[in-house]
mmCIF file of C-alpha atoms in Angstrom:
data_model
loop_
_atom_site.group_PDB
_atom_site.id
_atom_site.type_symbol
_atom_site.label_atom_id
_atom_site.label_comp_id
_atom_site.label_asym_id
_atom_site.label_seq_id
_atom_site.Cartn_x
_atom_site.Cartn_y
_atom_site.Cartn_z
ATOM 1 C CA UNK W 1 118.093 99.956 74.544
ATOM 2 C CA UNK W 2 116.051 101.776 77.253
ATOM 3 C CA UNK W 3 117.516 103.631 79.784
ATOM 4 C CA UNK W 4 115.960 103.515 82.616
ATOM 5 C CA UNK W 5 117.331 105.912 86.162
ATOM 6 C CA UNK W 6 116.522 105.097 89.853
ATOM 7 C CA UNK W 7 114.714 108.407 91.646
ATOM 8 C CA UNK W 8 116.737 107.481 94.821
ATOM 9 C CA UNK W 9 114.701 109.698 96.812
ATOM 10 C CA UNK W 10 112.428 106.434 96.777
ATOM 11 C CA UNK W 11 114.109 103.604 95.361
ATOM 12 C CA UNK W 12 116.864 101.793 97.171
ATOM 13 C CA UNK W 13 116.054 103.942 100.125
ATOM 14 C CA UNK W 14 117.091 101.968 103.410
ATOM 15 C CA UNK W 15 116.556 103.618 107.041
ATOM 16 C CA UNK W 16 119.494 105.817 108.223
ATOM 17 C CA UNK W 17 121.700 105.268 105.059
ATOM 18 C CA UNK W 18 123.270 107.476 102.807
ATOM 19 C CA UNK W 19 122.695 108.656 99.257
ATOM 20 C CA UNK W 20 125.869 107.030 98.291
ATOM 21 C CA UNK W 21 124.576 103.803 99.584
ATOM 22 C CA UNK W 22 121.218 104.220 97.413
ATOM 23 C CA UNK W 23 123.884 104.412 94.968
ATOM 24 C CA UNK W 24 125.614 101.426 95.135
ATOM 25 C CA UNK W 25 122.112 99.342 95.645
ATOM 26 C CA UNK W 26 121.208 100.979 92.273
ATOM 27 C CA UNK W 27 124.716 99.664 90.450
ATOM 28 C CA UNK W 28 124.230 96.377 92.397
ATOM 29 C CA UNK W 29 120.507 95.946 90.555
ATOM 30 C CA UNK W 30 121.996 96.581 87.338
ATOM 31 C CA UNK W 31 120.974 100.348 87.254
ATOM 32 C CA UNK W 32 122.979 102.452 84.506
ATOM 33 C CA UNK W 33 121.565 105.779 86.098
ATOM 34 C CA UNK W 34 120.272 107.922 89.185
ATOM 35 C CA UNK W 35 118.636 110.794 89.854
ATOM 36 C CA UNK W 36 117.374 112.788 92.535
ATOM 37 C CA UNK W 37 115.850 115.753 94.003
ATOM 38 C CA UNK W 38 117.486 118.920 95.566
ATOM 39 C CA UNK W 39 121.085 118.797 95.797
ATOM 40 C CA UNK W 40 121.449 121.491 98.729
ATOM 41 C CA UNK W 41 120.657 118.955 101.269
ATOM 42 C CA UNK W 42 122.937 116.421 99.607
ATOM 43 C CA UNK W 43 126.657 115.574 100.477
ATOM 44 C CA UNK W 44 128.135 116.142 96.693
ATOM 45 C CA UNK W 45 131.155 115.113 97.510
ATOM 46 C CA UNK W 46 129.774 111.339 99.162
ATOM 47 C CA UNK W 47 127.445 111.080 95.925
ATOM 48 C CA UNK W 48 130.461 112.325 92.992
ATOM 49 C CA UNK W 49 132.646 109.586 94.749
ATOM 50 C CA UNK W 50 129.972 107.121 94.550
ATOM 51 C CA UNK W 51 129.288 107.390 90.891
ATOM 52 C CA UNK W 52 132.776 107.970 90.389
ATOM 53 C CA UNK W 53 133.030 103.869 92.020
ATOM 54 C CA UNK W 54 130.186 102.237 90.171
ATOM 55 C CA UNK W 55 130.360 104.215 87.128
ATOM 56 C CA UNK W 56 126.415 105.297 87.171
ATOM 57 C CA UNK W 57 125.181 108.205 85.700
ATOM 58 C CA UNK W 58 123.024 111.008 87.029
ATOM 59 C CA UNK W 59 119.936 111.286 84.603
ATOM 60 C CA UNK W 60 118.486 114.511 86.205
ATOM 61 C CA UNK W 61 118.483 116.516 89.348
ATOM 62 C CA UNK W 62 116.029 119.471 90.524
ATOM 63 C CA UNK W 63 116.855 123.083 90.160
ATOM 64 C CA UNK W 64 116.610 125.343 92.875
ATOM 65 C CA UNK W 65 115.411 126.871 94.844
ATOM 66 C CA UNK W 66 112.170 125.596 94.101
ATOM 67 C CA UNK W 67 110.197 129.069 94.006
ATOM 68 C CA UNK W 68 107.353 130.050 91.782
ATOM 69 C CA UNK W 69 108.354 130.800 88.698
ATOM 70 C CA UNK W 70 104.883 132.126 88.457
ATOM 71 C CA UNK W 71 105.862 135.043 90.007
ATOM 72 C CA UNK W 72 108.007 137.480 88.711
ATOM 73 C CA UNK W 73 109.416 139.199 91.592
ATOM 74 C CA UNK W 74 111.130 135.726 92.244
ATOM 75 C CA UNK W 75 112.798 135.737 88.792
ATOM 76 C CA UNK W 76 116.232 137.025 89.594
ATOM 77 C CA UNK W 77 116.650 134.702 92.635
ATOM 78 C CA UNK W 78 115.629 131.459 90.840
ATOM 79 C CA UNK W 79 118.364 132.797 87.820
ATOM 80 C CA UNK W 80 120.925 132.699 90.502
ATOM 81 C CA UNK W 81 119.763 129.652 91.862
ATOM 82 C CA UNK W 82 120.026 128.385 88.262
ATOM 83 C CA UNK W 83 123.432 129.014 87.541
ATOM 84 C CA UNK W 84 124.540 127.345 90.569
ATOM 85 C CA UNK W 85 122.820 124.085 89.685
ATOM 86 C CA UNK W 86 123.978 124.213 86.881
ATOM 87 C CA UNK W 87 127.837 123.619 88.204
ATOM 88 C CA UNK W 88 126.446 120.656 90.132
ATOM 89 C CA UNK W 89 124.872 119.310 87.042
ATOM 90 C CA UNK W 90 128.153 119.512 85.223
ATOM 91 C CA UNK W 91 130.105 118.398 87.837
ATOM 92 C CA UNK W 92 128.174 115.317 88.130
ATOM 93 C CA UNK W 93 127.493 114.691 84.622
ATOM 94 C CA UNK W 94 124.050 115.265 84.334
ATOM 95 C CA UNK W 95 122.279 116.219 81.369
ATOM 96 C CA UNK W 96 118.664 117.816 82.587
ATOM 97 C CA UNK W 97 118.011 120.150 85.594
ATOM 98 C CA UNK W 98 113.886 119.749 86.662
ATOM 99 C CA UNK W 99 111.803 122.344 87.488
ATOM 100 C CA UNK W 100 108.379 123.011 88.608
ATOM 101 C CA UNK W 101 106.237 125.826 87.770
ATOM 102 C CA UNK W 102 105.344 126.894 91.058
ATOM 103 C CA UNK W 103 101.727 127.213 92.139
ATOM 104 C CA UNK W 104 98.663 129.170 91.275
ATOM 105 C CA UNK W 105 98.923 132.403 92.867
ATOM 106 C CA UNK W 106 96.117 134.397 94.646
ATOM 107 C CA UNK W 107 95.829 137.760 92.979
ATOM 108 C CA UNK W 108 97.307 137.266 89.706
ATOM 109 C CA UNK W 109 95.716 136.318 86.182
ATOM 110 C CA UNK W 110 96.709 132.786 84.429
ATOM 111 C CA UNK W 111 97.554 134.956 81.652
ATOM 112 C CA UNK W 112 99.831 137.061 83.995
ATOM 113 C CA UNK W 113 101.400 134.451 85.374
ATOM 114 C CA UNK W 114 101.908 132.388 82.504
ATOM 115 C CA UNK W 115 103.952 135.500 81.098
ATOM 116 C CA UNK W 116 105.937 135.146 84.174
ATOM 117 C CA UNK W 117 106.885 132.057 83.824
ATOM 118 C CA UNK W 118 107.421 132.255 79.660
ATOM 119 C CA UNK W 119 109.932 135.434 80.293
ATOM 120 C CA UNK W 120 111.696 133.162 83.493
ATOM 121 C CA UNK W 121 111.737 130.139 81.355
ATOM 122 C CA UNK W 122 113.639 132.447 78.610
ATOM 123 C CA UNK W 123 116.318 134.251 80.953
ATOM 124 C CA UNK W 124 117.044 130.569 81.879
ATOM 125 C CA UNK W 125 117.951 129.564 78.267
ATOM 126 C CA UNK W 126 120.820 132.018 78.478
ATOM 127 C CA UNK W 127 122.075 130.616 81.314
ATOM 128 C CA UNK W 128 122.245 127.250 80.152
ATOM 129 C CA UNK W 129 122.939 128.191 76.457
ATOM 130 C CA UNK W 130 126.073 126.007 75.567
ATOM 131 C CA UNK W 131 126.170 123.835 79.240
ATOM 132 C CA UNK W 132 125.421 120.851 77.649
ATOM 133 C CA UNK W 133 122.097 121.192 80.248
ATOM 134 C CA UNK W 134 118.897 121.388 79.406
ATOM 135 C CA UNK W 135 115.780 122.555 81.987
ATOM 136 C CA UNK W 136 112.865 120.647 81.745
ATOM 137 C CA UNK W 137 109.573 121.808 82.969
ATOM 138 C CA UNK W 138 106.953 119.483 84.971
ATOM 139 C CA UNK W 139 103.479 119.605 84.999
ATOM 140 C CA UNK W 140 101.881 117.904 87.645
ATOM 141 C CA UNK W 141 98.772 116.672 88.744
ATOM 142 C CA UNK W 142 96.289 118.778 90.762
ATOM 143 C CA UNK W 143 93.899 115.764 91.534
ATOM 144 C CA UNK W 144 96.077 114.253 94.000
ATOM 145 C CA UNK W 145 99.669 115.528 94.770
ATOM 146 C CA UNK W 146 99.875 118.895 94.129
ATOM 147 C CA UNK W 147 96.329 120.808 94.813
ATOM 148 C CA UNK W 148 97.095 124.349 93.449
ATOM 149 C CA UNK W 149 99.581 123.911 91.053
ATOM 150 C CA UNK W 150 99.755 126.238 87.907
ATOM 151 C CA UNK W 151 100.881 123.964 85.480
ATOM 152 C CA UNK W 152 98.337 120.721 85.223
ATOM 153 C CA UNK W 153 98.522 120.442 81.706
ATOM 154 C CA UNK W 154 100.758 118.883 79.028
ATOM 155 C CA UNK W 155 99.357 120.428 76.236
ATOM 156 C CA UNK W 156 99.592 123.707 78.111
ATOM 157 C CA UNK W 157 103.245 123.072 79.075
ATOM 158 C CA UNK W 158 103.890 122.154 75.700
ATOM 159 C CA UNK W 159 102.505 125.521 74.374
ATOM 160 C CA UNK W 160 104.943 126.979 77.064
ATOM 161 C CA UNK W 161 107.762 125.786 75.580
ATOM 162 C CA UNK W 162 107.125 126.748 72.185
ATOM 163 C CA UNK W 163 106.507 130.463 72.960
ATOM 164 C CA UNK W 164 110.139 130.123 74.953
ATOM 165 C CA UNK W 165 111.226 129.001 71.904
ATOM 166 C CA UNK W 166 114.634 127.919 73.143
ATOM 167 C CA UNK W 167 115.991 124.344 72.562
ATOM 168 C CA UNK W 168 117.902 124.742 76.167
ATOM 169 C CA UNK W 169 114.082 124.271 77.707
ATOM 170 C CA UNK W 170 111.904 121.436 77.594
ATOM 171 C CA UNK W 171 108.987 119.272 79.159
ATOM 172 C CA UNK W 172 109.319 116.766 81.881
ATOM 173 C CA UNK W 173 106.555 114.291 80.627
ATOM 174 C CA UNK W 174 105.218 112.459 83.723
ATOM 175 C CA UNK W 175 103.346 109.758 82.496
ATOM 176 C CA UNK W 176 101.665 109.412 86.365
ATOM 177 C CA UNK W 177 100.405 113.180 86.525
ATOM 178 C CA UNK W 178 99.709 112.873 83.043
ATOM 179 C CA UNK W 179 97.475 109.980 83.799
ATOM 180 C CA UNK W 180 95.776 111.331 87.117
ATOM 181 C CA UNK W 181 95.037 113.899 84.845
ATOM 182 C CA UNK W 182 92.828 112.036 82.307
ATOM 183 C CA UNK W 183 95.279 113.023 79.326
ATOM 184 C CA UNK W 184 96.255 110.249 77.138
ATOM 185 C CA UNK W 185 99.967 110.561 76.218
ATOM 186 C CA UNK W 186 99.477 109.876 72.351
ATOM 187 C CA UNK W 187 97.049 112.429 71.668
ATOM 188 C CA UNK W 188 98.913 115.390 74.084
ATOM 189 C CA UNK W 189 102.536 114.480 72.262
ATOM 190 C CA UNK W 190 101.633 113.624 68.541
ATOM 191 C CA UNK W 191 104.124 115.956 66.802
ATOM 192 C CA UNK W 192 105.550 117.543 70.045
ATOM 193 C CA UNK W 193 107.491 114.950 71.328
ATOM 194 C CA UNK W 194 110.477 116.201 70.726
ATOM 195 C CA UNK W 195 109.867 118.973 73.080
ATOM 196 C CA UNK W 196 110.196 115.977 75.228
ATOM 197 C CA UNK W 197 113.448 115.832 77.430
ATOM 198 C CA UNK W 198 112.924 113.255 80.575
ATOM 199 C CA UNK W 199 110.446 110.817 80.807
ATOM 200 C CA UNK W 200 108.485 109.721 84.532
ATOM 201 C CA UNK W 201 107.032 106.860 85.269
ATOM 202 C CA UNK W 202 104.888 105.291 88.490
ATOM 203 C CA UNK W 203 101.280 103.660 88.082
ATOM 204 C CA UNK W 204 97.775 105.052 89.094
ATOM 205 C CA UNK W 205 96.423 104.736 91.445
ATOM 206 C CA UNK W 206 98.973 104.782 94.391
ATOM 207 C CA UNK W 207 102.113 106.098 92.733
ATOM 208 C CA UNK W 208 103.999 102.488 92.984
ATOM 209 C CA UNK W 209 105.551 100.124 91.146
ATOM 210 C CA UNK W 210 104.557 99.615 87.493
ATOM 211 C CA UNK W 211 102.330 96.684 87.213
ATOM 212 C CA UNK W 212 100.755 97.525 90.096
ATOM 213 C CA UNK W 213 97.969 99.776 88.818
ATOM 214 C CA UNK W 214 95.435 100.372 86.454
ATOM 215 C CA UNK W 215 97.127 103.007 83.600
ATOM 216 C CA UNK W 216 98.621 101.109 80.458
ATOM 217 C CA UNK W 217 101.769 102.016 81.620
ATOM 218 C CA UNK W 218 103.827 99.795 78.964
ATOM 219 C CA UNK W 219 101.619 100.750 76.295
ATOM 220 C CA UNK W 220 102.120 104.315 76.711
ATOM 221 C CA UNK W 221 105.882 104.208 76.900
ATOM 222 C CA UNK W 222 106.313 102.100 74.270
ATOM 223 C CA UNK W 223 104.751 104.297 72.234
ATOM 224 C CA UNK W 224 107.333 107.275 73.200
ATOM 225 C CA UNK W 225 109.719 105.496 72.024
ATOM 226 C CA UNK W 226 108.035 104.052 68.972
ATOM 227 C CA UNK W 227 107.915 107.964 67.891
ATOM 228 C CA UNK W 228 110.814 108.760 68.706
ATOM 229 C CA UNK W 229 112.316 109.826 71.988
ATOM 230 C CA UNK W 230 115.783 108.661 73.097
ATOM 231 C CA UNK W 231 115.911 110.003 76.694
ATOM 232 C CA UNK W 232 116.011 108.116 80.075
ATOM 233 C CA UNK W 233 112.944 106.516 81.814
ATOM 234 C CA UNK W 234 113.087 107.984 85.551
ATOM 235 C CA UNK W 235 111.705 105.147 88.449
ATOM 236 C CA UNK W 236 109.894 107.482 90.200
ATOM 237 C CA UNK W 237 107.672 106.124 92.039
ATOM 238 C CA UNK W 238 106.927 104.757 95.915
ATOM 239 C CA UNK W 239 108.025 101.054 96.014
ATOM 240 C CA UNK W 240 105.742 98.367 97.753
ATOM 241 C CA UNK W 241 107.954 96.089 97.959
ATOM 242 C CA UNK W 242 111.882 96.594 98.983
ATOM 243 C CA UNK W 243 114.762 95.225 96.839
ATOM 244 C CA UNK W 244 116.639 95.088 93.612
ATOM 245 C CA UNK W 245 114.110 92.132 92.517
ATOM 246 C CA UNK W 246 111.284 94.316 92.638
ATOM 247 C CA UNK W 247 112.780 96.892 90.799
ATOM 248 C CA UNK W 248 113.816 94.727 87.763
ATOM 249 C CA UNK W 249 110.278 92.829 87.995
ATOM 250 C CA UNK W 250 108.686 96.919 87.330
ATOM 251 C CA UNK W 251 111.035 96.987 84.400
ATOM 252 C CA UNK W 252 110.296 93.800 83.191
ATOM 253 C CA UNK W 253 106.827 95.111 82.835
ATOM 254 C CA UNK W 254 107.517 98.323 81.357
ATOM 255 C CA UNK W 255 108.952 95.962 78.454
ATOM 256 C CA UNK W 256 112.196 96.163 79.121
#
């Protein structure tokens, strides 16, 4: 079966309520998994007791700080930053820290900064090595939500990742960006998708609901998982409609 993992930042999101709330709204809807953002500006100890009650599971959560990791002068602070999500991601059980590349810096080759990031990426395998964790990289769209990114690419991220060479790191495949992006998902992951560690979902335009946009959203997933991949399906995306019926109705049309 598909596993599929509320981003709480957006879903089950109520004015004034808590993360722990979001929590039990997910469990209520039938949810078998969260995830969020940062975790600095969370109460842990609110959310561990949550999912400790309903049982859920915590799919992914960011790394921080979020920093360029285009840059190396920022390498030994994001390292630090690294191990200490990494306790949080054990101590709430989950599996795959996110990060972004950072963005396109001023002054500074692709090629330079792409080394940057490669040599980062690789420090951060020692880290994790033997966690049970796993860092996925992101690449995101620079059409719409983030203008100057570095990393806009799949096939480029993808390249990334093999010249870390370190099963520890990974891709975050966002089907959204991906779309926004003009890629299509079967030609950027034929033979590479098991480079492929957490999956993204949300429809184009807009960013809402699947089956509310244009993209062959349910085409494209099920053919991740036609080839192969095992992982959870993150919700991510900015809901048009409140409620736990409008999040089973975008499953429902993801195919279940």
């Amino acid at each position: 079966m598909r596993r599929y993992s509320a981003c709480i930042e957006w879903l089950f999101a109520e004015e004034g309520d808590s993360f722990a709330d979001r929590i039990r709204r997910a469990h209520a809807a039938g949810l078998p998994a969260i995830e969020f953002w940062r975790w600095t500006d969370k109460d842990l100890d609110a959310i561990e007791a949550a999912l400790k009650e309903t049982g859920l599971a915590v799919s992914s959560l960011v790394a921080e700080p979020m920093i360029a990791l285009t840059d190396a002068a920022n390498r030994q602070t994001w390292l630090k930053g690294l191990a200490e999500s990494v306790i949080v991601a054990k101590r709430l059980g989950a599996p795959v820290l996110i990060a972004q590349a950072g963005d396109d810096l001023p002054g500074l080759t692709r090629r330079e900064q792409r080394r940057a990031l490669t040599e980062t990426l690789r420090a951060g395998a020692d880290i994790l090595k033997g966690s049970g964790v796993r860092l996925g990289v992101e690449p995101l769209n620079i059409r719409i939500d983030h203008v100057g990114y570095f990393l806009d690419s799949t096939r480029e991220g993808l390249d990334i990742i093999d010249d870390v060479a370190r099963p520890e790191i990974g891709i975050v495949y966002d089907i959204y960006h991906s779309a926004v992006m003009d890629e299509r998902t079967e030609e950027v992951l034929n033979g590479r998708l098991d480079r492929i560690i957490h999956v993204h979902v949300a429809y184009h335009p807009g960013r809402n609901e699947p089956g509310s946009g244009d993209i062959d959203l349910a085409r494209r997933l099920g053919w991740i998982f036609a080839n192969g991949y095992d992982g959870a399906v993150g919700l991510e995306y900015r809901p048009t409609r409140p409620g736990a019926d409008a999040v089973k109705a975008a499953i429902a049309s993801l195919g279940g």
